[in-house]
Structure formats: structure tokens, C-alpha cells
Amino acid sequence: MVKFYNNRELADKLSINLARWKRWSREFLPPDPLAGQQAGYARQYYVEHAFVVFVGGHLVANLGFSIPQARWILSESREWMKTRGFHFDPRGNRKPRKGLDAHVKSYAVHILTSSDQGLTLFARGHLGRIDYEYEGYPVVKSVYVDQPISPSRQTQTQSIETGSEKILCLTALLEQFRKILDPQGEYFPGLVET
């Protein structure tokens, strides 16, 4: 069964101000042909569209990006997100991730800002951790894989040290969103747990 949500329901469940949610939906989604001001219909959201608004709102409210920057980040990362399982399949026919992606436990999108290139995106996938001893001290080593999202721009992961980056913890946001809207796993059967 495909579940649809309205503005008020999503704003209440996600604890977001209703006016703010409506503004974000106007900014991050194309116009709804059925829900124009004159039509008398309230906009209804399929879960995928609600997630786009939720992520866009997080970029603006929590990470401090402007609406145009957040819109650019969403459009630039849309295909990458779909191929990594960050979309919803109401029929549950999602194909499993392949290759190295199948081993990634969580993804975070790193958004680098520079004066010459503007915004650049790359994803960092957490593969796991290795516990070992170093000169008698317990040490934990985390293993990551970096993947460029902005192929048209050169991604330099070295600029992480400059402090000119913001991190969008995409897997954590998806889990938060799913647990709030579908705690029983009833409506999102195609969501791959990462």
C-alpha cells in the first residue's frame, strides 16, 4: 500500500514548523499540479518527496546553507543517492547494492566550500572498524571509502583539514526519517537497511 502524507501530518510528525515545512516544499519540489492555490486541493506527498524536503530542510536549518545552495546539493546528489539506496520503492523490488557499496554501513556527504570552485561534494562510506594495539595501547582504526559526487568539479579530500566542510550524515537522516514515519516498517518495504 502506498501511503501519502499532507503538510500538517508531516510537519507534526517531524516536529517542524508548518509554515517552514510548506516553504521548504515549495523550494525543493516542483509545483504540484493538483494543489494550486485556486484548485482547493492540499498537496500530498509520496514518501520520496517528503524525504527530499526533509533533507533540504536539514541542509538549510541545521547546516546553514542557503536555499539555492541546498537546492544545488540535492540536484547534484540525486542520482548518486538513488544508486546507493536512498530512495523508496513501494513494491519492495529494490536491487541490492553491488561491489564495494554492498559493504558500506553508513554514508555521509561531505560538502566542501572553496572560493574558486564553490561547493564540491563527495561521499564517505564507513566500511567498518579495526581494533588493534599500537605500542601497547588499544587503538581503533576506521575504514572509509571516498566517492566523488560532483564529477564536474575536482574533489580534493585533503581540504577536509581546512575546516571548510560541512557533513550531511545521510544514513542517519534516512533512519531518523523512516523511524518517525514508519516505525513498524509497514509502508516502506523497499527500504534497504544500511
Backbone as a chain_set.jsonl record, in Angstrom:
{"seq": "MVKFYNNRELADKLSINLARWKRWSREFLPPDPLAGQQAGYARQYYVEHAFVVFVGGHLVANLGFSIPQARWILSESREWMKTRGFHFDPRGNRKPRKGLDAHVKSYAVHILTSSDQGLTLFARGHLGRIDYEYEGYPVVKSVYVDQPISPSRQTQTQSIETGSEKILCLTALLEQFRKILDPQGEYFPGLVET", "coords": {"N": [[0.835, -1.169, 0.0], [0.614, 2.16, -0.891], [1.503, 4.986, 0.836], [0.404, 8.267, 1.425], [1.14, 11.589, 2.461], [0.13, 14.646, 4.1], [0.815, 18.227, 4.363], [0.459, 19.167, 7.053], [0.423, 16.794, 8.562], [3.017, 15.755, 8.085], [4.615, 17.865, 9.081], [3.868, 17.842, 11.786], [4.602, 15.202, 12.617], [7.364, 15.206, 12.091], [8.214, 17.205, 13.684], [8.478, 19.9, 12.796], [8.032, 23.3, 12.09], [4.956, 24.236, 10.631], [4.61, 26.295, 8.663], [7.262, 26.652, 7.897], [7.829, 24.079, 6.85], [6.087, 24.062, 4.635], [7.203, 26.131, 3.118], [9.747, 25.056, 2.547], [8.946, 22.859, 1.013], [7.893, 24.135, -1.232], [10.229, 25.213, -2.21], [11.999, 23.031, -2.702], [10.706, 21.093, -4.196], [9.11, 20.338, -7.343], [6.377, 22.324, -8.71], [3.142, 21.372, -7.551], [0.771, 19.962, -9.566], [-1.905, 19.472, -8.901], [-2.424, 20.809, -6.558], [-2.702, 23.623, -6.582], [-3.119, 27.095, -5.614], [-5.657, 27.936, -6.384], [-7.014, 25.61, -6.877], [-7.945, 24.205, -4.649], [-7.092, 21.863, -3.496], [-5.123, 20.127, -1.158], [-1.612, 19.751, -0.98], [-0.219, 16.567, -1.512], [2.109, 14.217, -0.331], [4.257, 11.824, -1.554], [6.357, 9.441, -0.017], [9.02, 9.624, -0.907], [9.247, 12.225, -1.929], [8.722, 13.659, 0.374], [10.987, 12.99, 1.826], [12.989, 14.275, 0.345], [12.338, 16.964, 0.841], [12.715, 16.959, 3.595], [15.517, 16.432, 3.829], [16.509, 18.643, 2.395], [15.547, 20.695, 4.054], [17.019, 20.122, 6.338], [19.581, 20.701, 5.431], [19.369, 23.477, 5.187], [18.358, 24.466, 7.72], [19.922, 23.188, 9.739], [22.566, 22.894, 8.814], [23.174, 25.312, 7.733], [23.118, 26.218, 5.055], [22.191, 28.19, 2.185], [18.967, 28.508, 0.564], [19.207, 28.297, -2.346], [21.756, 27.03, -2.458], [21.252, 24.627, -1.062], [19.32, 23.543, -2.746], [20.914, 23.105, -5.016], [22.745, 21.208, -3.991], [21.011, 19.053, -3.475], [20.086, 18.488, -6.101], [22.485, 17.862, -7.388], [23.323, 15.6, -6.025], [21.305, 13.758, -6.362], [21.152, 11.52, -8.275], [23.317, 9.973, -7.405], [22.444, 9.358, -4.811], [20.181, 7.772, -5.372], [21.329, 5.505, -6.576], [22.614, 4.434, -4.414], [20.77, 3.533, -2.635], [19.163, 5.398, -1.306], [16.41, 5.941, -1.675], [12.89, 5.335, -2.062], [11.029, 2.418, -2.527], [7.956, 1.42, -3.254], [7.043, -1.114, -3.901], [8.868, -2.889, -2.996], [10.909, -3.896, -4.561], [13.563, -3.272, -4.74], [16.878, -3.284, -5.921], [19.715, -4.969, -4.643], [22.663, -3.316, -3.358], [25.804, -3.304, -5.072], [29.177, -4.593, -5.399], [31.752, -2.71, -3.829], [30.044, -0.953, -2.564], [28.12, -2.556, -1.386], [29.192, -3.258, 1.02], [29.314, -1.038, 2.587], [28.484, 0.532, 5.574], [27.401, 2.944, 6.46], [26.692, 6.191, 5.107], [28.052, 9.44, 4.598], [27.691, 12.669, 3.371], [30.067, 14.855, 2.303], [30.436, 18.254, 2.173], [32.223, 20.506, 0.598], [33.501, 23.766, 0.715], [34.828, 26.243, -1.329], [36.586, 29.113, -2.529], [37.273, 29.202, -5.218], [35.984, 27.024, -6.533], [33.431, 26.908, -5.52], [30.837, 24.993, -4.227], [31.616, 21.63, -3.513], [31.052, 18.17, -3.69], [31.512, 15.102, -1.977], [31.157, 11.653, -1.159], [31.478, 9.819, 1.797], [31.887, 6.622, 2.713], [31.379, 4.486, 5.401], [33.114, 1.665, 6.158], [33.863, -0.02, 8.217], [35.41, -0.943, 11.363], [38.59, -1.46, 12.855], [40.02, -3.032, 15.52], [42.963, -2.795, 17.314], [46.265, -3.105, 18.786], [48.561, -0.547, 19.506], [51.761, -0.026, 20.158], [51.281, -1.059, 22.706], [48.937, 0.226, 23.422], [45.374, 0.359, 23.262], [43.847, 0.759, 20.152], [41.659, 2.143, 17.716], [40.863, 1.753, 14.393], [39.228, 3.299, 11.796], [37.665, 2.428, 8.752], [37.212, 3.771, 5.6], [35.571, 4.604, 2.497], [35.96, 6.843, -0.13], [33.914, 8.623, -2.377], [33.479, 10.447, -5.3], [30.932, 12.874, -5.816], [30.405, 15.122, -7.22], [31.264, 15.112, -10.246], [32.037, 16.937, -12.162], [33.564, 18.754, -10.899], [36.677, 19.062, -9.29], [37.36, 16.933, -6.707], [38.882, 17.265, -3.718], [39.935, 15.553, -1.135], [41.727, 16.35, 0.714], [41.17, 18.916, 1.535], [39.592, 18.711, 3.7], [40.89, 19.089, 6.067], [41.042, 21.84, 6.267], [38.821, 22.907, 7.419], [36.731, 23.807, 5.957], [34.358, 22.505, 5.416], [31.143, 20.872, 5.531], [29.138, 18.363, 6.98], [26.813, 16.053, 5.886], [25.054, 13.699, 7.336], [23.859, 11.238, 5.883], [22.825, 8.566, 6.021], [22.07, 8.387, 8.712], [20.109, 10.399, 8.784], [18.197, 9.307, 7.038], [17.45, 7.009, 8.463], [16.381, 8.186, 10.786], [14.208, 9.573, 9.655], [12.732, 7.422, 8.561], [12.112, 5.945, 10.905], [10.485, 7.714, 12.277], [8.295, 8.169, 10.537], [7.481, 5.6, 9.811], [7.453, 3.47, 11.957], [6.927, 0.739, 12.285], [7.733, -0.471, 9.967], [5.926, -0.866, 7.96], [5.083, 0.599, 5.678], [7.259, 1.146, 4.037], [8.524, -1.013, 2.429], [10.58, -1.452, 0.608], [12.842, -0.261, 1.485], [16.218, -0.339, 1.925], [18.08, -1.453, 4.577], [20.832, 0.204, 5.856]], "CA": [[0.0, 0.0, 0.0], [1.364, 3.407, -0.97], [0.984, 5.957, 1.795], [0.626, 9.67, 1.119], [1.086, 12.465, 3.63], [-0.127, 16.052, 3.802], [1.741, 19.144, 5.031], [0.275, 19.209, 8.507], [0.825, 15.498, 9.119], [4.483, 15.668, 8.064], [5.176, 18.86, 9.998], [3.642, 17.361, 13.152], [5.405, 14.008, 12.892], [8.794, 15.511, 12.025], [8.441, 18.326, 14.616], [8.93, 21.055, 12.023], [7.002, 24.328, 11.978], [4.164, 24.019, 9.426], [4.937, 27.317, 7.65], [8.611, 26.343, 7.419], [7.723, 22.892, 6.005], [5.46, 24.461, 3.369], [8.191, 26.904, 2.355], [10.756, 24.122, 2.034], [8.378, 22.043, -0.061], [7.833, 24.972, -2.438], [11.59, 25.449, -2.696], [12.747, 21.836, -3.074], [9.93, 20.21, -5.066], [8.434, 21.039, -8.439], [4.987, 22.67, -8.351], [2.167, 20.289, -7.556], [-0.279, 20.381, -10.495], [-3.244, 19.352, -8.31], [-2.6, 21.568, -5.321], [-2.52, 25.059, -6.751], [-3.901, 27.924, -4.69], [-7.039, 28.046, -6.836], [-7.63, 24.299, -7.066], [-8.629, 23.759, -3.44], [-6.538, 20.597, -3.037], [-3.886, 20.221, -0.377], [-0.526, 18.954, -1.553], [0.029, 15.275, -0.892], [3.497, 13.825, -0.534], [4.746, 10.457, -1.516], [7.44, 9.441, 0.96], [10.275, 10.06, -1.528], [9.225, 13.683, -1.987], [8.838, 14.146, 1.752], [12.383, 12.842, 2.237], [13.739, 15.346, -0.319], [12.082, 18.188, 1.594], [13.342, 16.769, 4.904], [16.963, 16.611, 3.672], [16.719, 20.046, 2.042], [15.341, 21.486, 5.256], [18.172, 19.89, 7.226], [20.706, 21.472, 4.877], [19.159, 24.902, 5.461], [18.176, 24.778, 9.142], [20.954, 22.653, 10.631], [23.926, 23.059, 8.286], [23.369, 26.722, 7.429], [23.2, 26.551, 3.634], [21.082, 28.978, 1.658], [18.022, 27.706, -0.228], [19.801, 27.909, -3.63], [22.833, 26.062, -2.244], [20.632, 23.349, -0.709], [18.701, 23.034, -3.968], [22.008, 22.601, -5.852], [23.262, 19.983, -3.356], [20.03, 17.993, -3.72], [20.063, 18.092, -7.52], [23.783, 17.278, -7.727], [23.485, 14.288, -5.384], [20.11, 12.922, -6.555], [21.457, 10.24, -8.922], [24.189, 9.21, -6.516], [21.617, 8.839, -3.72], [19.331, 6.689, -5.872], [22.112, 4.294, -6.81], [23.124, 3.938, -3.138], [19.675, 3.059, -1.79], [18.484, 6.464, -0.579], [15.105, 6.236, -2.257], [11.871, 4.43, -1.546], [10.395, 1.584, -3.54], [6.751, 0.907, -2.586], [6.804, -2.527, -4.21], [9.885, -3.71, -2.344], [11.713, -4.548, -5.588], [14.86, -2.61, -4.824], [18.014, -4.164, -6.172], [20.757, -4.76, -3.626], [23.876, -2.634, -3.798], [26.816, -4.253, -5.546], [30.573, -4.202, -5.278], [32.176, -2.137, -2.557], [28.874, -0.315, -1.936], [27.386, -3.54, -0.594], [29.846, -3.394, 2.325], [29.276, 0.238, 3.305], [27.49, 0.524, 6.653], [26.741, 4.249, 6.512], [27.235, 7.227, 4.222], [27.967, 10.858, 4.939], [28.069, 13.517, 2.243], [30.923, 15.961, 2.718], [30.201, 19.403, 1.31], [33.392, 21.368, 0.727], [33.327, 25.091, 0.141], [36.071, 26.928, -1.687], [36.305, 30.347, -3.276], [37.442, 29.017, -6.659], [35.061, 26.04, -7.096], [32.115, 26.939, -4.897], [30.557, 23.791, -3.455], [32.026, 20.345, -4.081], [30.506, 17.085, -2.877], [31.957, 13.72, -2.081], [30.543, 10.796, -0.15], [32.394, 8.965, 2.551], [31.183, 5.445, 3.208], [32.061, 3.817, 6.511], [33.148, 0.222, 5.929], [33.976, -0.747, 9.479], [36.487, -0.549, 12.248], [39.545, -2.498, 13.2], [40.612, -2.815, 16.838], [44.289, -3.395, 17.453], [47.125, -2.442, 19.77], [49.69, 0.206, 18.974], [52.738, 0.177, 21.234], [50.663, -1.414, 23.974], [47.702, 0.975, 23.652], [44.273, -0.046, 22.375], [43.588, 1.743, 19.112], [40.593, 1.803, 16.775], [41.066, 2.328, 13.06], [38.018, 3.268, 10.98], [37.963, 2.238, 7.336], [36.239, 4.502, 4.787], [35.774, 4.728, 1.055], [35.506, 8.144, -0.624], [33.369, 8.571, -3.731], [33.085, 11.788, -5.753], [29.55, 13.081, -6.26], [30.488, 16.218, -8.186], [32.316, 14.731, -11.191], [32.472, 18.083, -12.955], [34.474, 19.538, -10.085], [37.714, 18.227, -8.701], [37.16, 16.736, -5.284], [40.127, 17.038, -3.001], [39.6, 15.229, 0.248], [42.689, 16.993, 1.603], [40.642, 20.172, 2.053], [38.856, 18.448, 4.929], [41.652, 19.652, 7.176], [40.948, 23.297, 6.309], [37.63, 23.318, 8.155], [35.781, 24.414, 5.032], [33.39, 21.489, 5.02], [30.014, 20.525, 6.383], [28.867, 16.941, 6.764], [25.421, 15.614, 5.887], [25.032, 12.274, 7.706], [22.689, 10.826, 5.115], [22.251, 7.326, 6.54], [21.403, 8.697, 9.981], [18.887, 11.148, 8.465], [17.233, 8.373, 6.469], [16.937, 6.175, 9.555], [15.521, 9.039, 11.619], [13.001, 9.807, 8.87], [11.983, 6.163, 8.484], [11.595, 5.564, 12.224], [9.401, 8.63, 12.655], [7.114, 7.997, 9.69], [7.08, 4.209, 9.652], [8.177, 2.716, 12.985], [6.69, -0.702, 12.168], [8.223, -0.986, 8.691], [4.743, -1.276, 7.22], [4.86, 1.315, 4.43], [8.481, 1.292, 3.237], [9.131, -2.346, 2.351], [11.743, -1.497, -0.264], [13.967, 0.49, 2.044], [17.34, -1.185, 2.303], [18.748, -1.02, 5.809], [22.268, 0.36, 5.624]], "C": [[0.894, 1.252, 0.0], [0.705, 4.412, -0.029], [1.361, 7.357, 1.343], [0.449, 10.48, 2.398], [0.712, 13.868, 3.183], [0.832, 16.92, 4.619], [1.649, 19.072, 6.553], [0.751, 17.914, 9.165], [2.344, 15.369, 9.173], [5.118, 16.642, 9.041], [5.02, 18.405, 11.45], [4.562, 16.189, 13.487], [6.9, 14.317, 12.953], [9.188, 16.671, 12.94], [9.069, 19.531, 13.922], [7.751, 22.02, 11.928], [6.29, 24.179, 10.634], [4.505, 25.023, 8.326], [6.317, 27.056, 7.054], [8.571, 25.141, 6.474], [7.135, 23.254, 4.637], [6.443, 25.25, 2.506], [9.234, 25.977, 1.754], [10.189, 23.292, 0.892], [8.23, 22.851, -1.346], [9.216, 25.163, -3.051], [12.243, 24.207, -3.284], [11.996, 20.864, -3.979], [9.352, 21.005, -6.228], [6.993, 21.37, -8.034], [4.066, 21.459, -8.469], [1.017, 20.695, -8.465], [-1.688, 20.324, -9.897], [-3.488, 20.307, -7.158], [-2.299, 23.05, -5.488], [-3.4, 25.836, -5.791], [-5.377, 27.957, -5.084], [-7.755, 26.696, -6.884], [-8.374, 23.806, -5.84], [-8.141, 22.421, -2.925], [-5.272, 20.859, -2.226], [-2.844, 19.315, -1.022], [-0.388, 17.661, -0.768], [1.428, 14.823, -1.288], [3.635, 12.311, -0.527], [6.001, 10.509, -0.662], [8.771, 9.918, 0.358], [10.364, 11.585, -1.592], [9.35, 14.287, -0.589], [10.283, 14.051, 2.229], [13.266, 13.919, 1.593], [13.563, 16.653, 0.451], [12.769, 18.123, 2.962], [14.859, 17.005, 4.831], [17.282, 18.064, 3.319], [16.558, 20.963, 3.24], [16.485, 21.327, 6.243], [19.389, 20.674, 6.738], [20.584, 22.953, 5.224], [19.173, 25.184, 6.965], [19.358, 24.35, 10.004], [22.378, 22.887, 10.128], [24.196, 24.472, 7.784], [23.548, 27.077, 5.965], [22.02, 27.42, 3.242], [20.163, 28.048, 0.866], [18.627, 27.349, -1.591], [20.945, 26.896, -3.49], [22.259, 24.681, -1.925], [19.975, 22.721, -1.928], [19.761, 22.426, -4.887], [22.556, 21.29, -5.296], [22.314, 18.821, -3.624], [20.046, 17.544, -5.175], [21.363, 17.409, -7.918], [23.92, 15.861, -7.171], [22.329, 13.326, -5.645], [20.423, 11.558, -7.168], [22.33, 9.366, -8.042], [23.36, 8.578, -5.394], [20.749, 7.673, -4.184], [20.119, 5.394, -6.058], [22.666, 3.697, -5.521], [22.008, 3.554, -2.166], [18.949, 4.123, -1.002], [17.238, 6.91, -1.335], [14.156, 5.137, -1.809], [11.197, 3.701, -2.701], [9.155, 0.946, -2.904], [6.481, -0.569, -2.846], [7.821, -3.457, -3.545], [10.788, -4.429, -3.328], [13.101, -3.944, -5.739], [15.96, -3.641, -5.038], [19.075, -3.915, -5.115], [21.967, -4.035, -4.216], [24.931, -3.667, -4.141], [28.206, -3.709, -5.293], [30.887, -3.696, -3.887], [31.005, -1.497, -1.816], [28.094, -1.28, -1.056], [27.959, -3.667, 0.82], [29.805, -2.12, 3.162], [28.144, 0.204, 4.331], [26.744, 1.848, 6.761], [27.456, 5.222, 5.583], [27.064, 8.603, 4.849], [28.422, 11.625, 3.708], [28.853, 14.695, 2.788], [30.768, 17.075, 1.693], [31.332, 20.394, 1.566], [33.105, 22.708, 0.071], [34.702, 25.689, -0.144], [35.725, 28.129, -2.547], [36.413, 30.13, -4.78], [36.43, 28.051, -7.271], [33.652, 26.105, -6.519], [31.919, 25.705, -4.034], [31.012, 22.555, -4.22], [31.554, 19.258, -3.131], [31.296, 15.802, -3.074], [31.325, 12.945, -0.938], [31.637, 9.983, 0.521], [31.564, 7.831, 3.134], [32.001, 4.758, 4.28], [31.958, 2.312, 6.302], [33.231, -0.574, 7.224], [35.107, -0.213, 10.319], [37.346, -1.749, 12.59], [40.14, -2.121, 14.559], [41.973, -3.505, 16.874], [45.076, -2.629, 18.507], [48.273, -1.756, 19.058], [50.602, 0.555, 20.147], [52.099, -0.021, 22.613], [49.367, -0.691, 24.288], [46.603, 0.457, 22.727], [43.929, 1.092, 21.409], [42.462, 1.224, 18.222], [40.894, 2.505, 15.459], [39.749, 2.187, 12.305], [38.418, 3.196, 9.518], [36.832, 2.868, 6.529], [36.574, 4.353, 3.308], [35.203, 6.085, 0.641], [35.052, 8.002, -2.065], [32.988, 9.98, -4.156], [31.618, 11.813, -6.17], [29.525, 14.159, -7.325], [31.576, 15.899, -9.209], [32.849, 15.901, -12.001], [33.465, 18.965, -12.194], [35.499, 18.592, -9.476], [37.489, 18.149, -7.199], [38.505, 16.439, -4.642], [39.792, 16.795, -1.548], [40.592, 15.84, 1.216], [42.113, 18.277, 2.2], [39.754, 19.968, 3.27], [39.569, 19.104, 6.106], [41.487, 21.163, 7.299], [39.736, 23.783, 7.093], [36.574, 23.938, 7.269], [34.752, 23.403, 4.555], [32.264, 21.375, 6.032], [29.631, 19.106, 6.006], [27.376, 16.674, 6.915], [25.422, 14.109, 6.135], [23.763, 11.652, 7.125], [22.037, 9.557, 5.659], [21.499, 7.577, 7.841], [20.101, 9.471, 9.742], [17.806, 10.225, 7.915], [16.625, 7.493, 7.555], [16.004, 6.963, 10.471], [14.178, 9.252, 10.937], [12.12, 8.558, 8.838], [11.362, 5.799, 9.832], [10.449, 6.456, 12.674], [8.135, 8.338, 11.844], [6.607, 6.565, 9.61], [7.784, 3.32, 10.676], [8.012, 1.2, 12.877], [7.224, -1.303, 10.873], [7.111, -1.423, 7.761], [4.649, -0.661, 5.818], [6.084, 1.419, 3.531], [9.164, -0.053, 3.067], [10.4, -2.391, 1.519], [12.948, -0.781, 0.288], [15.045, -0.47, 2.506], [17.955, -0.624, 3.571], [20.233, -0.921, 5.518], [23.002, 0.377, 6.931]], "O": [[1.817, 1.365, 0.807], [-0.501, 4.65, -0.099], [2.495, 7.604, 0.931], [-0.299, 10.096, 3.297], [0.943, 14.243, 2.034], [1.572, 16.413, 5.462], [2.66, 18.932, 7.242], [1.407, 17.945, 10.206], [2.899, 14.93, 10.18], [6.057, 16.285, 9.753], [5.94, 18.566, 12.253], [5.222, 16.191, 14.526], [7.618, 13.75, 13.777], [10.351, 17.075, 12.972], [10.053, 20.1, 14.394], [6.613, 21.604, 11.712], [6.945, 24.012, 9.605], [4.671, 24.633, 7.17], [6.519, 27.219, 5.851], [9.2, 25.166, 5.416], [7.632, 22.803, 3.605], [6.503, 25.05, 1.293], [9.569, 26.101, 0.576], [10.882, 23.045, -0.095], [8.42, 22.313, -2.437], [9.352, 25.261, -4.27], [12.973, 24.31, -4.27], [12.588, 19.908, -4.48], [9.13, 22.21, -6.111], [6.453, 20.757, -7.114], [4.204, 20.637, -9.375], [0.339, 21.68, -8.177], [-2.572, 21.055, -10.342], [-4.637, 20.586, -6.816], [-1.695, 23.66, -4.605], [-4.335, 25.278, -5.216], [-6.251, 28.001, -4.218], [-8.985, 26.654, -6.928], [-9.344, 23.058, -5.972], [-8.732, 21.884, -1.988], [-4.459, 21.713, -2.58], [-3.166, 18.247, -1.543], [-0.433, 17.649, 0.462], [1.868, 15.019, -2.421], [3.183, 11.626, 0.39], [6.649, 11.554, -0.6], [9.564, 10.552, 1.053], [11.421, 12.165, -1.34], [10.012, 15.308, -0.404], [10.757, 14.927, 2.953], [14.192, 14.42, 2.232], [14.535, 17.37, 0.686], [13.335, 19.112, 3.427], [15.418, 17.702, 5.678], [18.212, 18.65, 3.872], [17.337, 21.898, 3.423], [16.876, 22.287, 6.908], [20.134, 21.241, 7.538], [21.584, 23.608, 5.522], [19.92, 26.046, 7.428], [19.754, 25.083, 10.911], [23.296, 23.06, 10.929], [25.334, 24.798, 7.445], [24.083, 28.143, 5.658], [20.973, 27.39, 3.889], [20.547, 26.925, 0.538], [18.566, 26.18, -1.972], [21.08, 26.001, -4.324], [22.729, 23.677, -2.46], [20.06, 21.509, -2.127], [19.544, 21.364, -5.471], [22.804, 20.356, -6.058], [22.758, 17.724, -3.962], [20.023, 16.345, -5.453], [21.343, 16.468, -8.711], [24.568, 15.015, -7.787], [22.373, 12.183, -5.19], [19.997, 10.536, -6.63], [22.111, 8.159, -7.944], [23.547, 7.407, -5.063], [20.599, 6.689, -3.459], [19.629, 4.312, -5.732], [23.142, 2.562, -5.53], [22.277, 3.28, -0.997], [18.179, 3.79, -0.101], [17.042, 8.096, -1.599], [14.581, 4.129, -1.244], [10.846, 4.301, -3.717], [9.286, 0.026, -2.097], [5.759, -1.207, -2.08], [7.642, -4.675, -3.539], [11.377, -5.456, -2.991], [13.735, -4.103, -6.782], [15.971, -4.71, -4.428], [19.31, -2.769, -4.73], [22.25, -4.133, -5.41], [24.956, -4.762, -3.579], [28.389, -2.525, -5.01], [30.355, -4.191, -2.893], [30.972, -1.497, -0.586], [27.471, -0.861, -0.081], [27.268, -4.14, 1.722], [30.219, -2.127, 4.321], [27.0, -0.111, 4.003], [25.568, 1.863, 7.122], [28.65, 5.096, 5.313], [26.079, 8.887, 5.53], [29.419, 11.271, 3.078], [28.361, 15.443, 3.632], [30.947, 16.861, 0.494], [31.388, 21.036, 2.615], [32.525, 22.764, -1.014], [35.607, 25.643, 0.689], [34.69, 28.152, -3.213], [35.722, 30.799, -5.548], [36.045, 28.233, -8.426], [32.763, 25.405, -7.005], [32.762, 25.405, -3.188], [30.813, 22.454, -5.431], [31.645, 19.406, -1.912], [31.695, 15.462, -4.188], [31.002, 13.504, 0.11], [32.587, 9.529, -0.117], [30.66, 8.052, 3.939], [33.184, 4.481, 4.086], [30.863, 1.751, 6.272], [32.717, -1.69, 7.302], [35.685, 0.834, 10.026], [36.886, -2.891, 12.609], [40.693, -1.033, 14.727], [42.097, -4.671, 16.5], [44.604, -1.629, 19.048], [48.875, -2.304, 18.135], [50.236, 1.344, 21.019], [52.344, 0.741, 23.548], [48.75, -0.961, 25.318], [46.854, 0.154, 21.561], [43.746, 2.239, 21.818], [42.332, 0.019, 18.004], [41.148, 3.709, 15.429], [39.214, 1.085, 12.185], [39.389, 3.824, 9.096], [35.658, 2.556, 6.73], [37.698, 4.022, 2.93], [34.086, 6.431, 1.024], [35.709, 7.349, -2.875], [32.242, 10.65, -3.442], [31.129, 10.877, -6.803], [28.703, 14.108, -8.239], [32.704, 16.368, -9.062], [33.984, 15.866, -12.475], [34.123, 19.821, -12.785], [35.188, 17.437, -9.185], [37.435, 19.168, -6.511], [39.175, 15.468, -4.996], [39.413, 17.713, -0.82], [40.34, 15.856, 2.421], [42.537, 18.685, 3.282], [39.22, 20.933, 3.817], [38.929, 19.612, 7.027], [41.773, 21.715, 8.362], [39.643, 24.971, 7.4], [35.618, 24.534, 7.767], [34.324, 23.45, 3.402], [32.403, 21.723, 7.205], [29.78, 18.696, 4.855], [26.761, 17.017, 7.924], [25.756, 13.332, 5.241], [22.734, 11.557, 7.795], [20.811, 9.487, 5.745], [20.411, 7.038, 8.046], [19.103, 9.227, 10.421], [16.637, 10.343, 8.282], [15.416, 7.259, 7.562], [14.958, 6.459, 10.881], [13.129, 9.126, 11.569], [10.911, 8.633, 9.06], [10.203, 5.388, 9.887], [9.543, 6.003, 13.373], [7.038, 8.268, 12.399], [5.422, 6.342, 9.366], [8.624, 2.501, 10.305], [8.878, 0.455, 13.335], [7.175, -2.52, 10.695], [7.322, -2.252, 6.876], [4.192, -1.315, 4.881], [5.945, 1.757, 2.356], [10.295, -0.219, 3.525], [11.223, -3.287, 1.709], [13.978, -0.7, -0.38], [14.813, -1.312, 3.374], [18.309, 0.554, 3.626], [20.829, -1.86, 4.99], [24.227, 0.501, 6.95]]}, "num_chains": 1, "name": "protein.A"}
